[in-house]
Structures are given as structure tokens and as C-alpha cells.
PDB file of C-alpha atoms in Angstrom:
ATOM      1  CA  SER A 258    -110.926  -8.724  64.223  1.00 44.00           C
ATOM      2  CA  PRO A 259    -114.264 -10.535  63.902  1.00 54.00           C
ATOM      3  CA  PHE A 260    -112.609 -13.759  65.088  1.00 55.00           C
ATOM      4  CA  GLY A 261    -112.720 -14.861  68.695  1.00 58.00           C
ATOM      5  CA  PRO A 262    -111.865 -17.899  70.803  1.00 61.00           C
ATOM      6  CA  GLN A 263    -115.070 -19.699  69.783  1.00 76.00           C
ATOM      7  CA  GLY A 264    -117.104 -19.686  66.641  1.00 88.00           C
ATOM      8  CA  SER A 265    -120.389 -21.000  65.375  1.00 91.00           C
ATOM      9  CA  VAL A 266    -122.017 -22.520  62.341  1.00 93.00           C
ATOM     10  CA  ALA A 267    -123.536 -19.826  60.141  1.00 94.00           C
ATOM     11  CA  TYR A 268    -124.831 -22.089  57.329  1.00 94.00           C
ATOM     12  CA  LEU A 269    -124.829 -25.693  56.195  1.00 95.00           C
ATOM     13  CA  VAL A 270    -124.903 -26.323  52.450  1.00 94.00           C
ATOM     14  CA  GLU A 271    -125.542 -29.688  50.802  1.00 94.00           C
ATOM     15  CA  LYS A 272    -124.425 -30.383  47.228  1.00 91.00           C
ATOM     16  CA  PRO A 273    -126.784 -33.075  45.883  1.00 93.00           C
ATOM     17  CA  GLU A 274    -125.578 -32.603  42.285  1.00 90.00           C
ATOM     18  CA  PRO A 275    -122.633 -30.774  40.724  1.00 84.00           C
ATOM     19  CA  GLY A 276    -123.448 -27.066  40.691  1.00 81.00           C
ATOM     20  CA  VAL A 277    -126.512 -27.469  42.944  1.00 88.00           C
ATOM     21  CA  HIS A 278    -126.225 -25.989  46.435  1.00 89.00           C
ATOM     22  CA  ARG A 279    -129.015 -26.370  48.979  1.00 91.00           C
ATOM     23  CA  ALA A 280    -129.115 -24.736  52.403  1.00 92.00           C
ATOM     24  CA  ALA A 281    -129.890 -27.218  55.180  1.00 94.00           C
ATOM     25  CA  GLU A 282    -130.976 -26.839  58.792  1.00 93.00           C
ATOM     26  CA  ARG A 283    -129.396 -30.177  59.726  1.00 93.00           C
ATOM     27  CA  VAL A 284    -127.099 -32.598  57.969  1.00 94.00           C
ATOM     28  CA  THR A 285    -125.895 -36.116  58.504  1.00 95.00           C
ATOM     29  CA  VAL A 286    -122.158 -36.654  58.157  1.00 95.00           C
ATOM     30  CA  GLU A 287    -120.137 -39.830  57.782  1.00 93.00           C
ATOM     31  CA  ALA A 288    -116.501 -40.439  58.511  1.00 93.00           C
ATOM     32  CA  GLY A 289    -114.644 -40.962  55.257  1.00 88.00           C
ATOM     33  CA  SER A 290    -117.202 -39.215  53.042  1.00 89.00           C
ATOM     34  CA  GLY A 291    -118.637 -36.023  54.591  1.00 93.00           C
ATOM     35  CA  PHE A 292    -122.213 -34.785  54.113  1.00 94.00           C
ATOM     36  CA  VAL A 293    -124.394 -37.797  53.290  1.00 94.00           C
ATOM     37  CA  ASN A 294    -126.570 -35.961  50.721  1.00 92.00           C
ATOM     38  CA  ASP A 295    -123.631 -34.616  48.689  1.00 91.00           C
ATOM     39  CA  HIS A 296    -122.967 -35.970  45.207  1.00 87.00           C
ATOM     40  CA  PRO A 297    -120.202 -38.587  44.961  1.00 80.00           C
ATOM     41  CA  ARG A 298    -117.802 -36.473  42.858  1.00 77.00           C
ATOM     42  CA  LYS A 299    -117.572 -33.578  45.327  1.00 76.00           C
ATOM     43  CA  SER A 300    -114.112 -34.688  46.437  1.00 76.00           C
ATOM     44  CA  PHE A 301    -112.727 -34.359  42.913  1.00 73.00           C
ATOM     45  CA  TRP A 302    -110.774 -31.369  41.676  1.00 70.00           C
ATOM     46  CA  LYS A 303    -109.644 -31.169  38.046  1.00 74.00           C
ATOM     47  CA  GLY A 304    -110.547 -34.822  37.531  1.00 77.00           C
ATOM     48  CA  SER A 305    -108.680 -36.286  40.498  1.00 79.00           C
ATOM     49  CA  VAL A 306    -109.808 -37.257  43.976  1.00 77.00           C
ATOM     50  CA  ILE A 307    -108.437 -34.901  46.616  1.00 77.00           C
ATOM     51  CA  PRO A 308    -107.919 -36.881  49.835  1.00 82.00           C
ATOM     52  CA  GLY A 309    -109.071 -34.911  52.859  1.00 87.00           C
ATOM     53  CA  ARG A 310    -111.814 -33.038  50.988  1.00 87.00           C
ATOM     54  CA  GLU A 311    -114.793 -34.531  52.823  1.00 92.00           C
ATOM     55  CA  VAL A 312    -116.106 -31.184  54.109  1.00 94.00           C
ATOM     56  CA  THR A 313    -115.292 -27.867  52.498  1.00 90.00           C
ATOM     57  CA  ALA A 314    -115.490 -24.814  54.732  1.00 93.00           C
ATOM     58  CA  ALA A 315    -115.420 -21.047  54.389  1.00 89.00           C
ATOM     59  CA  SER A 316    -116.034 -18.285  56.898  1.00 88.00           C
ATOM     60  CA  ILE A 317    -118.988 -15.949  56.531  1.00 90.00           C
ATOM     61  CA  GLU A 318    -116.556 -13.088  57.145  1.00 88.00           C
ATOM     62  CA  ALA A 319    -114.446 -14.070  54.104  1.00 84.00           C
ATOM     63  CA  LEU A 320    -117.529 -14.559  51.932  1.00 85.00           C
ATOM     64  CA  ARG A 321    -118.897 -11.152  52.937  1.00 85.00           C
ATOM     65  CA  ALA A 322    -115.522  -9.576  52.088  1.00 82.00           C
ATOM     66  CA  MET A 323    -115.814 -11.251  48.665  1.00 81.00           C
ATOM     67  CA  GLY A 324    -119.335  -9.840  48.329  1.00 82.00           C
ATOM     68  CA  THR A 325    -121.088 -13.180  47.979  1.00 82.00           C
ATOM     69  CA  SER A 326    -123.874 -15.144  49.602  1.00 81.00           C
ATOM     70  CA  PRO A 327    -123.020 -18.301  51.586  1.00 83.00           C
ATOM     71  CA  ASP A 328    -124.632 -20.720  49.133  1.00 80.00           C
ATOM     72  CA  LEU A 329    -122.918 -19.458  45.975  1.00 78.00           C
ATOM     73  CA  PRO A 330    -119.339 -20.830  46.345  1.00 81.00           C
ATOM     74  CA  GLY A 331    -120.476 -24.370  47.178  1.00 81.00           C
ATOM     75  CA  ASP A 332    -118.761 -24.895  50.514  1.00 89.00           C
ATOM     76  CA  ASN A 333    -120.502 -27.306  52.907  1.00 93.00           C
ATOM     77  CA  LEU A 334    -119.809 -25.511  56.150  1.00 95.00           C
ATOM     78  CA  ILE A 335    -119.945 -21.754  56.593  1.00 93.00           C
ATOM     79  CA  THR A 336    -118.517 -20.694  59.939  1.00 94.00           C
ATOM     80  CA  ARG A 337    -118.839 -17.487  61.900  1.00 93.00           C
ATOM     81  CA  GLY A 338    -116.023 -16.197  64.074  1.00 91.00           C
ATOM     82  CA  ILE A 339    -113.404 -18.797  63.083  1.00 90.00           C
ATOM     83  CA  ASP A 340    -110.297 -17.822  61.139  1.00 87.00           C
ATOM     84  CA  LEU A 341    -110.121 -20.980  59.030  1.00 89.00           C
ATOM     85  CA  SER A 342    -106.947 -19.808  57.309  1.00 84.00           C
ATOM     86  CA  ALA A 343    -105.182 -19.847  60.696  1.00 87.00           C
ATOM     87  CA  LEU A 344    -105.920 -23.544  61.290  1.00 91.00           C
ATOM     88  CA  ALA A 345    -102.993 -25.880  60.729  1.00 93.00           C
ATOM     89  CA  PRO A 346    -103.365 -29.363  59.255  1.00 95.00           C
ATOM     90  CA  GLY A 347    -104.464 -31.650  62.070  1.00 95.00           C
ATOM     91  CA  ASP A 348    -106.326 -28.932  64.016  1.00 94.00           C
ATOM     92  CA  VAL A 349    -109.803 -29.973  65.109  1.00 93.00           C
ATOM     93  CA  LEU A 350    -113.216 -28.299  64.977  1.00 92.00           C
ATOM     94  CA  GLN A 351    -115.856 -29.832  67.240  1.00 90.00           C
ATOM     95  CA  ILE A 352    -119.397 -29.135  66.046  1.00 90.00           C
ATOM     96  CA  GLY A 353    -121.920 -30.888  68.254  1.00 87.00           C
ATOM     97  CA  ASP A 354    -121.109 -34.599  68.046  1.00 90.00           C
ATOM     98  CA  VAL A 355    -119.080 -34.165  64.849  1.00 93.00           C
ATOM     99  CA  THR A 356    -115.301 -33.899  64.873  1.00 94.00           C
ATOM    100  CA  LEU A 357    -113.706 -32.317  61.815  1.00 95.00           C
ATOM    101  CA  ARG A 358    -109.936 -32.469  61.348  1.00 96.00           C
ATOM    102  CA  ARG A 359    -108.200 -29.860  59.181  1.00 95.00           C
ATOM    103  CA  SER A 360    -106.820 -31.559  56.111  1.00 94.00           C
ATOM    104  CA  PRO A 361    -103.355 -30.859  54.722  1.00 93.00           C
ATOM    105  CA  ALA A 362    -104.979 -30.420  51.281  1.00 84.00           C
ATOM    106  CA  THR A 363    -105.318 -26.861  50.005  1.00 79.00           C
ATOM    107  CA  HIS A 364    -108.813 -25.444  49.482  1.00 77.00           C
ATOM    108  CA  LYS A 365    -108.331 -24.347  45.872  1.00 72.00           C
ATOM    109  CA  PRO A 366    -110.969 -22.475  43.905  1.00 70.00           C
ATOM    110  CA  CYS A 367    -112.165 -23.960  40.614  1.00 71.00           C
ATOM    111  CA  ALA A 368    -113.143 -22.314  37.337  1.00 70.00           C
ATOM    112  CA  LEU A 369    -116.813 -22.392  38.382  1.00 73.00           C
ATOM    113  CA  PHE A 370    -115.909 -20.442  41.540  1.00 73.00           C
ATOM    114  CA  LYS A 371    -114.279 -17.803  39.312  1.00 73.00           C
ATOM    115  CA  THR A 372    -117.325 -17.679  37.028  1.00 79.00           C
ATOM    116  CA  ARG A 373    -119.712 -17.275  39.959  1.00 79.00           C
ATOM    117  CA  LEU A 374    -117.701 -14.846  42.084  1.00 71.00           C
ATOM    118  CA  GLY A 375    -115.324 -13.062  39.715  1.00 76.00           C
ATOM    119  CA  ASP A 376    -111.584 -12.504  39.397  1.00 81.00           C
ATOM    120  CA  ALA A 377    -110.985 -10.662  42.693  1.00 78.00           C
ATOM    121  CA  ALA A 378    -112.724 -13.348  44.773  1.00 75.00           C
ATOM    122  CA  PHE A 379    -110.892 -16.065  42.825  1.00 72.00           C
ATOM    123  CA  ARG A 380    -107.522 -14.435  43.574  1.00 76.00           C
ATOM    124  CA  ALA A 381    -108.399 -14.052  47.269  1.00 74.00           C
ATOM    125  CA  ALA A 382    -109.487 -17.696  47.467  1.00 69.00           C
ATOM    126  CA  ALA A 383    -106.367 -18.855  45.613  1.00 65.00           C
ATOM    127  CA  ASN A 384    -104.269 -16.992  48.210  1.00 70.00           C
ATOM    128  CA  GLY A 385    -105.825 -19.007  51.047  1.00 66.00           C
ATOM    129  CA  GLN A 386    -108.522 -16.590  52.147  1.00 67.00           C
ATOM    130  CA  ARG A 387    -111.434 -18.859  51.253  1.00 73.00           C
ATOM    131  CA  GLY A 388    -111.340 -21.425  54.010  1.00 84.00           C
ATOM    132  CA  ALA A 389    -110.184 -24.966  54.691  1.00 90.00           C
ATOM    133  CA  LEU A 390    -110.820 -28.614  53.932  1.00 92.00           C
ATOM    134  CA  PHE A 391    -111.678 -31.196  56.576  1.00 95.00           C
ATOM    135  CA  THR A 392    -112.030 -34.896  57.140  1.00 94.00           C
ATOM    136  CA  VAL A 393    -114.813 -36.278  59.298  1.00 95.00           C
ATOM    137  CA  GLU A 394    -113.869 -38.390  62.281  1.00 93.00           C
TER     138      GLU A 394
END
């Protein structure tokens, strides 16, 4: 297994506008909203706000298995060495000074995810292999 007791940040991705993903070396995060430079509708899914969707995360291992680059799906945080699907709601990731708490909300793929990555990746993501959602504390 590529997963160990500790992981690391592989990529940070800001979403300044819907459909626009920009790799970042550093980001500023705020409790209650997530990445400061993300567009305000990023916490919506199918027209409704999804509480607990402040930071979206996927593992580089899952993205590689799906055959995609880290910036294509639109997740904010791409981890290395962390099995995000094994985290239970309430589990915590500590990244520097930032505390992320695993949300009970499901990290569902959208139609754009399917368009960008294809049917097989969409099915894998829909079965929980994409990653997890977090709130910022």
C-alpha cells in the first residue's frame, strides 16, 4: 500500500472561477470558507450549498489510478500517502498551522468531473475513491 502513518501535501489548487483551477505554492485558508481565493459558489453541488465542503481533497494515488493530473478534477488539496477514504467524519488532518476536520458530507463527483475524466473515473469517484471533504478550523 502506498499509504503510511503520515502523509504530505502533493499539490494545492485554487479555484478562482467555476471551471478554472490554478496550482498554488501557498494558500490562505479561513475557517468557515476554505481557500480564500476560491470562487464563492465552490461549496454548491447541484444548486444547493453543501455544508462541510470548505476544502475538497483527493489523494495523488487515487488520481494517478484514474489516469489524471492533479489540477483536472478541481480538488483544493491533493495529498500523498493519506488514504482519505479511510478517514471517518470528525477525523482531523493537521497541515502546518491549519486544522482540517473530515466532514460527514460525501465527496460526490459532478457532471463536469465525468466530462473531464470519463466514465470509469466517475464511477470510482462515486464509489468513494476520490477523496474527502473538510471544514477549516
